[in-house]
Tab-separated table of C-alpha atoms and ligand atoms in Angstrom:
chain	number	residue	atom	x	y	z
A	1	MET	CA	152.780	96.880	-47.728
A	2	ILE	CA	151.940	98.641	-50.962
A	3	LYS	CA	154.969	98.483	-53.270
A	4	HIS	CA	153.927	100.265	-56.387
A	5	LEU	CA	151.045	102.030	-58.047
A	6	LYS	CA	150.753	103.096	-61.669
A	7	LEU	CA	147.719	104.929	-63.018
A	8	LYS	CA	146.864	105.687	-66.603
A	9	ASN	CA	144.011	107.922	-67.727
A	10	VAL	CA	142.407	108.101	-64.304
A	11	GLY	CA	142.488	111.042	-61.907
A	12	PRO	CA	143.904	114.529	-62.484
A	13	ALA	CA	147.146	113.453	-64.263
A	14	PRO	CA	147.417	111.529	-67.562
A	15	SER	CA	149.656	109.059	-65.723
A	16	MET	CA	151.194	108.639	-62.276
A	17	ALA	CA	153.704	106.115	-60.979
A	18	LEU	CA	154.727	105.638	-57.355
A	19	GLU	CA	157.282	103.291	-55.768
A	20	PHE	CA	156.421	103.416	-52.079
A	21	GLY	CA	158.801	103.305	-49.156
A	22	LYS	CA	158.120	100.508	-46.729
A	23	ARG	CA	157.692	102.841	-43.726
A	24	LEU	CA	156.708	106.479	-44.259
A	25	ASN	CA	155.374	108.046	-47.457
A	26	LEU	CA	154.497	111.731	-47.820
A	27	LEU	CA	152.307	113.279	-50.497
A	28	THR	CA	152.451	117.041	-51.085
A	29	GLY	CA	150.982	119.347	-53.729
A	30	ASP	CA	148.477	122.168	-54.192
A	31	ASN	CA	144.746	121.722	-53.613
A	32	GLY	CA	142.994	119.589	-56.173
A	33	LEU	CA	146.073	117.871	-57.639
A	34	GLY	CA	145.165	114.400	-56.398
A	35	LYS	CA	146.554	113.681	-52.932
A	36	SER	CA	143.244	112.473	-51.464
A	37	PHE	CA	142.478	110.718	-54.735
A	38	LEU	CA	145.734	108.735	-54.459
A	39	LEU	CA	144.871	107.732	-50.896
A	40	ASP	CA	141.447	106.483	-52.085
A	41	ILE	CA	143.201	104.476	-54.792
A	42	ALA	CA	145.649	103.033	-52.250
A	43	TRP	CA	142.703	101.962	-50.045
A	44	TRP	CA	140.903	100.380	-53.021
A	45	VAL	CA	143.994	98.518	-54.218
A	46	VAL	CA	144.259	96.590	-50.958
A	47	THR	CA	140.570	96.275	-50.034
A	48	ARG	CA	138.888	96.108	-53.488
A	49	LYS	CA	136.040	98.399	-52.372
A	50	TRP	CA	135.536	102.167	-52.585
A	51	PRO	CA	134.776	103.685	-49.152
A	52	ASN	CA	131.657	105.388	-50.506
A	53	GLU	CA	130.325	102.084	-51.899
A	54	ILE	CA	130.362	100.573	-48.416
A	55	ASN	CA	128.976	103.635	-46.670
A	56	PRO	CA	127.032	106.015	-48.948
A	57	ARG	CA	126.748	108.519	-46.059
A	58	LEU	CA	130.358	109.473	-46.817
A	59	THR	CA	130.794	112.534	-48.990
A	60	ALA	CA	134.261	111.404	-50.170
A	61	GLY	CA	135.900	108.116	-51.238
A	62	LYS	CA	133.935	107.655	-54.450
A	63	LYS	CA	134.746	105.118	-57.161
A	64	ALA	CA	137.497	106.407	-59.485
A	65	LEU	CA	136.314	107.180	-62.994
A	66	PRO	CA	138.460	107.393	-66.149
A	67	ALA	CA	139.471	110.895	-67.208
A	68	ASP	CA	138.468	110.403	-70.862
A	69	LYS	CA	137.320	107.731	-73.287
A	70	GLY	CA	140.698	106.002	-73.731
A	71	GLU	CA	141.811	102.893	-71.885
A	72	ALA	CA	142.095	103.499	-68.131
A	73	THR	CA	144.223	101.279	-65.920
A	74	ILE	CA	145.293	100.981	-62.288
A	75	GLN	CA	148.346	98.789	-61.879
A	76	PHE	CA	149.635	97.835	-58.458
A	77	SER	CA	151.555	95.434	-56.297
A	78	PHE	CA	151.537	94.833	-52.569
A	79	THR	CA	152.983	92.241	-50.272
A	80	GLY	CA	150.367	90.157	-48.564
A	81	LYS	CA	150.355	87.723	-45.673
A	82	SER	CA	151.504	84.784	-47.725
A	83	LYS	CA	151.844	86.006	-51.297
A	84	GLU	CA	152.506	89.138	-53.289
A	85	GLU	CA	149.642	90.568	-55.311
A	86	THR	CA	150.500	92.161	-58.660
A	87	TYR	CA	147.639	93.141	-60.904
A	88	LYS	CA	146.609	95.479	-63.675
A	89	SER	CA	142.984	96.516	-63.401
A	90	GLN	CA	141.139	97.986	-66.323
A	91	TYR	CA	137.983	100.096	-66.325
A	92	ILE	CA	135.150	98.429	-68.246
A	93	PRO	CA	132.655	101.152	-69.243
A	94	LYS	CA	129.752	98.804	-69.903
A	95	ASP	CA	130.076	97.354	-66.379
A	96	GLN	CA	130.926	100.779	-64.888
A	97	ALA	CA	133.548	98.873	-62.886
A	98	TRP	CA	137.221	98.041	-62.556
A	99	THR	CA	138.270	94.473	-63.299
A	100	GLY	CA	139.509	92.332	-60.409
A	101	ARG	CA	141.286	89.024	-60.202
A	102	ALA	CA	138.921	86.103	-59.738
A	103	GLY	CA	139.097	84.199	-56.475
A	104	ARG	CA	140.691	84.918	-53.153
A	105	PRO	CA	142.929	88.016	-53.302
A	106	ALA	CA	146.099	88.458	-51.231
A	107	ASN	CA	145.594	89.482	-47.603
A	108	PRO	CA	147.220	92.932	-47.082
A	109	GLY	CA	147.085	92.895	-43.253
A	110	LEU	CA	145.222	95.531	-41.250
A	111	VAL	CA	144.377	98.645	-43.297
A	112	LEU	CA	143.390	101.934	-41.623
A	113	TYR	CA	142.280	105.074	-43.441
A	114	ALA	CA	141.741	108.465	-41.763
A	115	MET	CA	140.089	110.793	-44.276
A	116	SER	CA	140.413	114.572	-44.126
A	117	ASP	CA	136.749	115.219	-43.250
A	118	GLY	CA	136.878	113.025	-40.133
A	119	SER	CA	135.611	109.827	-41.796
A	120	PHE	CA	137.490	106.631	-41.000
A	121	ALA	CA	137.752	103.191	-42.548
A	122	VAL	CA	139.179	99.913	-41.303
A	123	TRP	CA	139.770	96.655	-43.168
A	124	ASP	CA	140.553	93.876	-40.746
A	125	PRO	CA	142.002	90.607	-42.084
A	126	ALA	CA	140.326	88.698	-39.246
A	127	ARG	CA	136.867	90.210	-39.791
A	128	ASN	CA	136.692	91.288	-43.434
A	129	TYR	CA	138.681	88.637	-45.280
A	130	TRP	CA	137.090	85.744	-47.132
A	131	ARG	CA	136.521	82.560	-45.211
A	132	THR	CA	136.301	78.929	-46.189
A	133	GLN	CA	133.181	76.884	-45.630
A	134	ASP	CA	132.854	73.232	-46.656
A	135	GLY	CA	136.056	73.609	-48.669
A	136	MET	CA	134.676	76.579	-50.635
A	137	ASP	CA	135.689	80.251	-50.463
A	138	VAL	CA	132.816	82.456	-49.311
A	139	GLN	CA	132.884	86.219	-49.044
A	140	ASP	CA	130.037	86.835	-46.630
A	141	ARG	CA	131.733	89.045	-44.067
A	142	PRO	CA	131.338	92.840	-44.051
A	143	ALA	CA	133.516	94.285	-46.840
A	144	ALA	CA	135.128	96.767	-44.386
A	145	TYR	CA	134.125	99.143	-41.573
A	146	VAL	CA	133.571	102.602	-43.004
A	147	PHE	CA	132.494	105.414	-40.657
A	148	SER	CA	131.136	108.855	-41.446
A	149	PRO	CA	132.466	111.512	-39.012
A	150	LYS	CA	129.329	111.249	-36.828
A	151	GLU	CA	129.484	107.449	-36.718
A	152	VAL	CA	133.038	107.589	-35.350
A	153	TRP	CA	131.565	109.168	-32.200
A	154	ASP	CA	128.094	107.643	-31.992
A	155	GLY	CA	128.654	104.154	-33.429
A	156	LEU	CA	128.373	102.330	-36.722
A	157	PRO	CA	125.055	100.558	-37.254
A	158	GLY	CA	125.038	97.122	-38.904
A	159	GLN	CA	122.081	95.313	-40.425
A	160	GLU	CA	118.844	94.647	-38.519
A	161	ASN	CA	119.466	96.474	-35.253
A	162	THR	CA	123.033	95.313	-34.814
A	163	TRP	CA	126.074	97.480	-34.125
A	164	LEU	CA	129.350	96.999	-35.969
A	165	CYS	CA	131.088	99.450	-33.654
A	166	ASN	CA	129.909	101.221	-30.490
A	167	GLY	CA	131.696	104.431	-31.381
A	168	LEU	CA	134.141	106.506	-29.368
A	169	ILE	CA	131.700	107.777	-26.719
A	170	ARG	CA	130.307	104.417	-25.612
A	171	ASP	CA	133.555	102.454	-26.038
A	172	TRP	CA	135.708	104.974	-24.184
A	173	ALA	CA	133.219	105.117	-21.286
A	174	GLY	CA	132.919	101.299	-21.254
A	175	TRP	CA	136.688	100.817	-21.322
A	176	GLN	CA	137.148	103.389	-18.565
A	177	LYS	CA	134.629	101.586	-16.310
A	178	GLU	CA	136.116	98.174	-17.011
A	179	LYS	CA	139.666	99.461	-16.212
A	180	GLY	CA	141.232	96.881	-18.534
A	181	ALA	CA	143.858	96.767	-21.267
A	182	ALA	CA	141.826	98.808	-23.777
A	183	PHE	CA	141.664	101.828	-21.461
A	184	LYS	CA	145.329	101.500	-20.595
A	185	HIS	CA	146.187	101.510	-24.309
A	186	LEU	CA	143.885	104.449	-25.019
A	187	LYS	CA	145.510	106.506	-22.241
A	188	GLU	CA	148.956	105.619	-23.523
A	189	VAL	CA	148.158	106.503	-27.141
A	190	LEU	CA	146.553	109.810	-26.068
A	191	LYS	CA	149.608	110.636	-23.996
A	192	VAL	CA	152.060	110.016	-26.829
A	193	LEU	CA	149.923	111.931	-29.346
A	194	SER	CA	149.549	114.920	-26.976
A	195	PRO	CA	150.486	118.439	-28.115
A	196	SER	CA	153.496	118.557	-25.777
A	197	THR	CA	154.848	116.952	-22.641
A	198	GLY	CA	153.451	119.883	-20.675
A	199	GLU	CA	150.003	119.496	-22.202
A	200	VAL	CA	148.994	115.858	-21.960
A	201	LEU	CA	145.682	114.527	-23.270
A	202	GLU	CA	144.437	112.729	-20.192
A	203	PRO	CA	140.970	111.275	-19.614
A	204	GLY	CA	138.949	112.948	-16.842
A	205	ASN	CA	135.889	111.612	-14.998
A	206	LEU	CA	132.844	110.419	-16.937
A	207	THR	CA	129.943	112.871	-17.014
A	208	ARG	CA	126.469	113.424	-18.487
A	209	ILE	CA	125.864	116.314	-20.827
A	210	SER	CA	122.116	116.200	-21.339
A	211	LEU	CA	118.922	115.006	-19.643
A	212	ASP	CA	118.037	113.434	-22.964
A	213	ASP	CA	121.254	111.496	-23.559
A	214	VAL	CA	121.786	108.606	-21.146
A	215	ARG	CA	125.312	107.879	-22.317
A	216	ASP	CA	128.154	108.346	-19.878
A	217	MET	CA	130.259	110.930	-21.600
A	218	PRO	CA	134.067	110.691	-21.533
A	219	THR	CA	135.938	113.869	-20.688
A	220	ILE	CA	139.407	115.193	-21.212
A	221	ARG	CA	141.256	116.823	-18.310
A	222	MET	CA	142.339	120.241	-19.448
A	223	HIS	CA	145.428	121.855	-17.987
A	224	TYR	CA	143.162	124.639	-16.707
A	225	GLN	CA	141.754	122.040	-14.297
A	226	GLN	CA	138.429	121.346	-15.958
A	227	ASP	CA	137.082	118.053	-17.265
A	228	VAL	CA	135.685	118.899	-20.684
A	229	ALA	CA	133.249	116.516	-22.405
A	230	VAL	CA	134.956	115.010	-25.447
A	231	VAL	CA	132.215	116.346	-27.716
A	232	HIS	CA	132.991	119.865	-26.476
A	233	ALA	CA	136.763	119.589	-26.995
A	234	SER	CA	138.496	121.619	-29.707
A	235	SER	CA	138.624	120.319	-33.301
A	236	GLY	CA	142.348	119.530	-33.000
A	237	MET	CA	141.777	117.516	-29.837
A	238	ARG	CA	138.792	115.742	-31.334
A	239	ARG	CA	140.791	114.773	-34.409
A	240	ILE	CA	143.561	113.300	-32.235
A	241	MET	CA	141.087	111.613	-29.856
A	242	ALA	CA	139.385	110.013	-32.859
A	243	LEU	CA	142.757	108.845	-34.235
A	244	ALA	CA	143.757	107.427	-30.849
A	245	TYR	CA	140.387	105.694	-30.436
A	246	PHE	CA	140.626	104.215	-33.918
A	247	LEU	CA	144.070	102.802	-33.399
A	248	VAL	CA	143.010	101.191	-30.136
A	249	TRP	CA	139.611	99.996	-31.391
A	250	ALA	CA	140.980	98.504	-34.612
A	251	TRP	CA	143.878	96.782	-32.893
A	252	GLU	CA	141.880	95.473	-29.886
A	253	GLU	CA	139.093	94.164	-32.111
A	254	HIS	CA	141.606	92.606	-34.483
A	255	LYS	CA	143.358	90.827	-31.608
A	256	GLN	CA	140.056	89.537	-30.244
A	257	ALA	CA	138.836	88.387	-33.657
A	258	ALA	CA	142.133	86.633	-34.442
A	259	ASN	CA	141.960	84.951	-31.063
A	260	HIS	CA	138.379	83.868	-31.705
A	261	LEU	CA	139.401	82.377	-35.057
A	262	GLN	CA	142.486	80.800	-33.474
A	263	GLU	CA	144.631	82.574	-36.036
A	264	PRO	CA	147.801	84.604	-35.472
A	265	LYS	CA	147.534	88.390	-35.383
A	266	THR	CA	148.515	90.263	-38.527
A	267	ARG	CA	152.170	91.209	-38.989
A	268	GLN	CA	151.412	94.111	-41.297
A	269	ILE	CA	149.508	97.413	-41.004
A	270	ILE	CA	148.930	99.964	-43.758
A	271	PHE	CA	147.840	103.357	-42.382
A	272	LEU	CA	146.549	105.997	-44.814
A	273	ILE	CA	146.119	109.485	-43.320
A	274	ASP	CA	144.866	112.482	-45.239
A	275	GLU	CA	145.903	115.999	-44.152
A	276	ILE	CA	147.600	114.772	-41.031
A	277	GLU	CA	148.012	118.337	-39.724
A	278	SER	CA	144.237	119.073	-39.803
A	279	HIS	CA	143.237	121.411	-36.978
A	280	LEU	CA	146.580	121.124	-35.174
A	281	HIS	CA	148.494	124.157	-33.969
A	282	PRO	CA	152.114	124.528	-35.177
A	283	SER	CA	153.964	122.903	-32.301
A	284	TRP	CA	151.572	119.947	-32.396
A	285	GLN	CA	152.188	119.605	-36.157
A	286	ARG	CA	155.870	119.253	-35.360
A	287	THR	CA	155.333	116.210	-33.160
A	288	ILE	CA	152.433	114.312	-34.665
A	289	ILE	CA	154.225	112.046	-37.187
A	290	PRO	CA	157.136	111.011	-34.965
A	291	ALA	CA	154.621	110.423	-32.141
A	292	LEU	CA	152.333	108.370	-34.335
A	293	LEU	CA	155.155	106.167	-35.601
A	294	SER	CA	156.424	105.554	-32.097
A	295	VAL	CA	153.019	104.815	-30.578
A	296	MET	CA	152.130	102.369	-33.340
A	297	LYS	CA	155.384	100.517	-32.733
A	298	LYS	CA	154.566	100.336	-29.027
A	299	LEU	CA	150.941	99.279	-29.451
A	300	THR	CA	151.534	96.702	-32.144
A	301	LYS	CA	154.795	94.987	-31.286
A	302	ASN	CA	156.563	93.076	-34.093
A	303	VAL	CA	154.273	94.515	-36.740
A	304	GLU	CA	155.506	96.269	-39.891
A	305	VAL	CA	153.697	99.601	-40.222
A	306	GLN	CA	153.528	101.454	-43.530
A	307	VAL	CA	152.175	105.020	-43.386
A	308	ILE	CA	151.034	106.960	-46.458
A	309	THR	CA	150.040	110.508	-45.597
A	310	ALA	CA	149.134	113.717	-47.407
A	311	THR	CA	150.123	117.087	-46.024
A	312	HIS	CA	149.933	120.817	-46.763
A	313	SER	CA	152.230	121.697	-43.918
A	314	PRO	CA	155.897	122.753	-44.011
A	315	LEU	CA	155.930	122.035	-40.268
A	316	ILE	CA	155.158	118.386	-40.964
A	317	MET	CA	157.983	118.301	-43.534
A	318	THR	CA	160.540	119.749	-41.077
A	319	SER	CA	159.381	117.397	-38.339
A	320	ILE	CA	160.446	114.412	-40.442
A	321	GLU	CA	164.052	115.611	-40.837
A	322	PRO	CA	165.524	113.702	-37.894
A	323	LEU	CA	163.900	110.441	-38.912
A	324	PHE	CA	163.699	110.452	-42.718
A	325	ASP	CA	165.542	107.444	-44.137
A	326	GLU	CA	165.570	107.106	-47.926
A	327	ASN	CA	165.831	103.329	-47.628
A	328	GLN	CA	162.384	103.090	-46.109
A	329	ASP	CA	160.701	106.487	-46.602
A	330	ALA	CA	159.603	108.381	-49.723
A	331	TRP	CA	158.255	111.791	-50.695
A	332	PHE	CA	155.970	112.373	-53.691
A	333	ASP	CA	155.087	115.860	-54.870
A	334	LEU	CA	152.288	116.872	-57.248
A	335	ASP	CA	152.803	119.958	-59.416
A	336	LEU	CA	151.135	121.731	-62.264
A	337	GLU	CA	153.458	121.976	-65.290
A	338	GLN	CA	152.235	123.393	-68.609
A	339	ASN	CA	148.632	122.762	-67.579
A	340	LYS	CA	149.304	119.138	-66.686
A	341	VAL	CA	149.464	117.516	-63.267
A	342	VAL	CA	152.857	115.854	-62.793
A	343	LEU	CA	153.820	113.582	-59.923
A	344	GLN	CA	157.465	113.400	-58.925
A	345	HIS	CA	159.313	111.217	-56.463
A	346	ARG	CA	161.536	113.859	-54.895
A	347	ILE	CA	164.828	113.504	-53.076
A	348	TYR	CA	164.217	114.519	-49.470
A	349	GLU	CA	166.798	117.177	-48.692
A	350	LYS	CA	167.005	118.618	-45.228
A	351	HIS	CA	166.096	122.308	-45.185
A	352	GLY	CA	166.458	122.959	-41.505
A	353	ASP	CA	163.852	125.562	-40.752
A	354	VAL	CA	160.243	125.986	-41.775
A	355	GLY	CA	160.890	129.077	-43.911
A	356	SER	CA	163.277	127.119	-46.123
A	357	TRP	CA	160.648	124.395	-46.486
A	358	LEU	CA	158.065	126.986	-47.550
A	359	ASP	CA	160.113	128.099	-50.552
A	360	SER	CA	161.260	124.540	-51.364
A	361	GLU	CA	159.771	122.409	-54.199
A	362	ALA	CA	157.203	121.075	-51.724
A	363	PHE	CA	155.327	124.357	-51.380
A	364	GLY	CA	156.864	126.562	-54.062
A	365	GLN	CA	156.458	129.895	-52.232
A	366	LYS	CA	158.822	132.639	-53.363
A	367	LYS	CA	161.328	133.966	-50.839
A	368	GLY	CA	159.793	136.839	-48.888
A	369	TRP	CA	156.362	135.673	-50.073
A	370	LEU	CA	154.433	137.601	-47.453
A	371	PRO	CA	152.703	140.637	-48.998
B	1	LIG	N1	136.413	109.471	-58.039
B	1	LIG	C1	137.227	110.131	-58.864
B	1	LIG	N2	137.388	109.726	-60.133
B	1	LIG	C2	138.230	110.363	-60.961
B	1	LIG	N3	138.950	111.440	-60.623
B	1	LIG	C3	138.827	111.890	-59.359
B	1	LIG	C4	137.962	111.275	-58.429
B	1	LIG	N4	138.049	111.935	-57.260
B	1	LIG	C5	138.917	112.936	-57.470
B	1	LIG	N5	139.387	112.914	-58.728
B	1	LIG	C6	140.378	113.822	-59.338
B	1	LIG	O1	141.167	114.379	-58.326
B	1	LIG	C7	140.999	115.791	-58.253
B	1	LIG	C8	140.799	116.194	-56.825
B	1	LIG	O2	141.929	115.845	-56.185
B	1	LIG	P1	142.042	115.658	-54.627
B	1	LIG	O3	142.722	114.356	-54.452
B	1	LIG	O4	140.769	115.870	-53.921
B	1	LIG	O5	143.031	116.862	-54.349
B	1	LIG	P2	143.947	117.161	-53.123
B	1	LIG	O6	145.343	117.061	-53.661
B	1	LIG	O7	143.593	118.568	-52.744
B	1	LIG	O8	143.654	116.160	-52.070
B	1	LIG	C9	139.771	116.119	-59.065
B	1	LIG	O9	139.914	117.358	-59.673
B	1	LIG	C10	139.737	114.983	-60.062
B	1	LIG	O10	140.586	115.279	-61.156
B	2	LIG	MG1	142.669	116.379	-50.301
């Protein structure tokens, strides 16, 4: 769990300080004020790699650079598997890099990152952490699994004709044919993340969509009684299918890897989600966070889950009202004040309806803002 983050002279604001809640953390603010940037920093703090460094096919997730010539620092602490990591990293211009503590860093548990463009990243303590060989620490495992949007669906290639991940299309079809636990979990996650109880995301029969593509293609059963190939589904459905697949893939693979290593499963998950409302219609926006929290609890029993998510949606903010708990949740808002970006930890007050959220500090629209 990430506890705190303090930035100086890096990113859009001269400084930013965040004390995270241990469960749900929301980031709001206008475009370009640093929400995605903060999520990249959060990912880097616990994994020590920038997403774009691991997979250059990504258009986002680039290494953070100092804002000007002064000293730039990223200070953080997080609780790990066995110890707490607290560190102040400094940017060294001649190395074009941020300093890191020598030796084996703390193990943050499973880290998942859903970026706004459909890219995904996973850091798995069983598959990406350092290992010990002949009494020495060696860091020869993949640094993390970082997928461009296309690779989420078609698979993530490894080195020399190997595959790090089969991708949604092949895995879903394989799981469906094998009728095992993975498919059961996928169906369950899809059901909970569905737009409404009357409109359930349910797998249909496998199909083929082209003479030139031999893959069995998963489908989704639409309520107008058609099985639609997952690649033809709407953007909102594809975003949720990808999220569901990722949760199941990361957790199943983690369990298998931990088993293989004869180690216990992780007790901690950090889930970073950018623009959680992307492509979702209003009523779906109202259910997505509560559904996600509940399905993660179900899928990963006895695991502490910390979510850090950015949103532009007043519907997301109202949807949290019944569950927001200031002892474990937090809301951070980015604003422009006298030409400076300022980050504030705001008190979460209930506003009731969406209109009142729109003209609240979160979105700053004037009353009667429609032209
Ligand atoms: N790699 C980086 N290094 C330094 N600053 C960055 C980097 N990436 C983004 N930023 C800063 O963040 C701003 C973009 O913020 P972003 O997080 O994309 O906004 P949003 O709140 O819309 O998600 C840029 O204008 C820049 O100031
Ligand atoms: Mg953004």
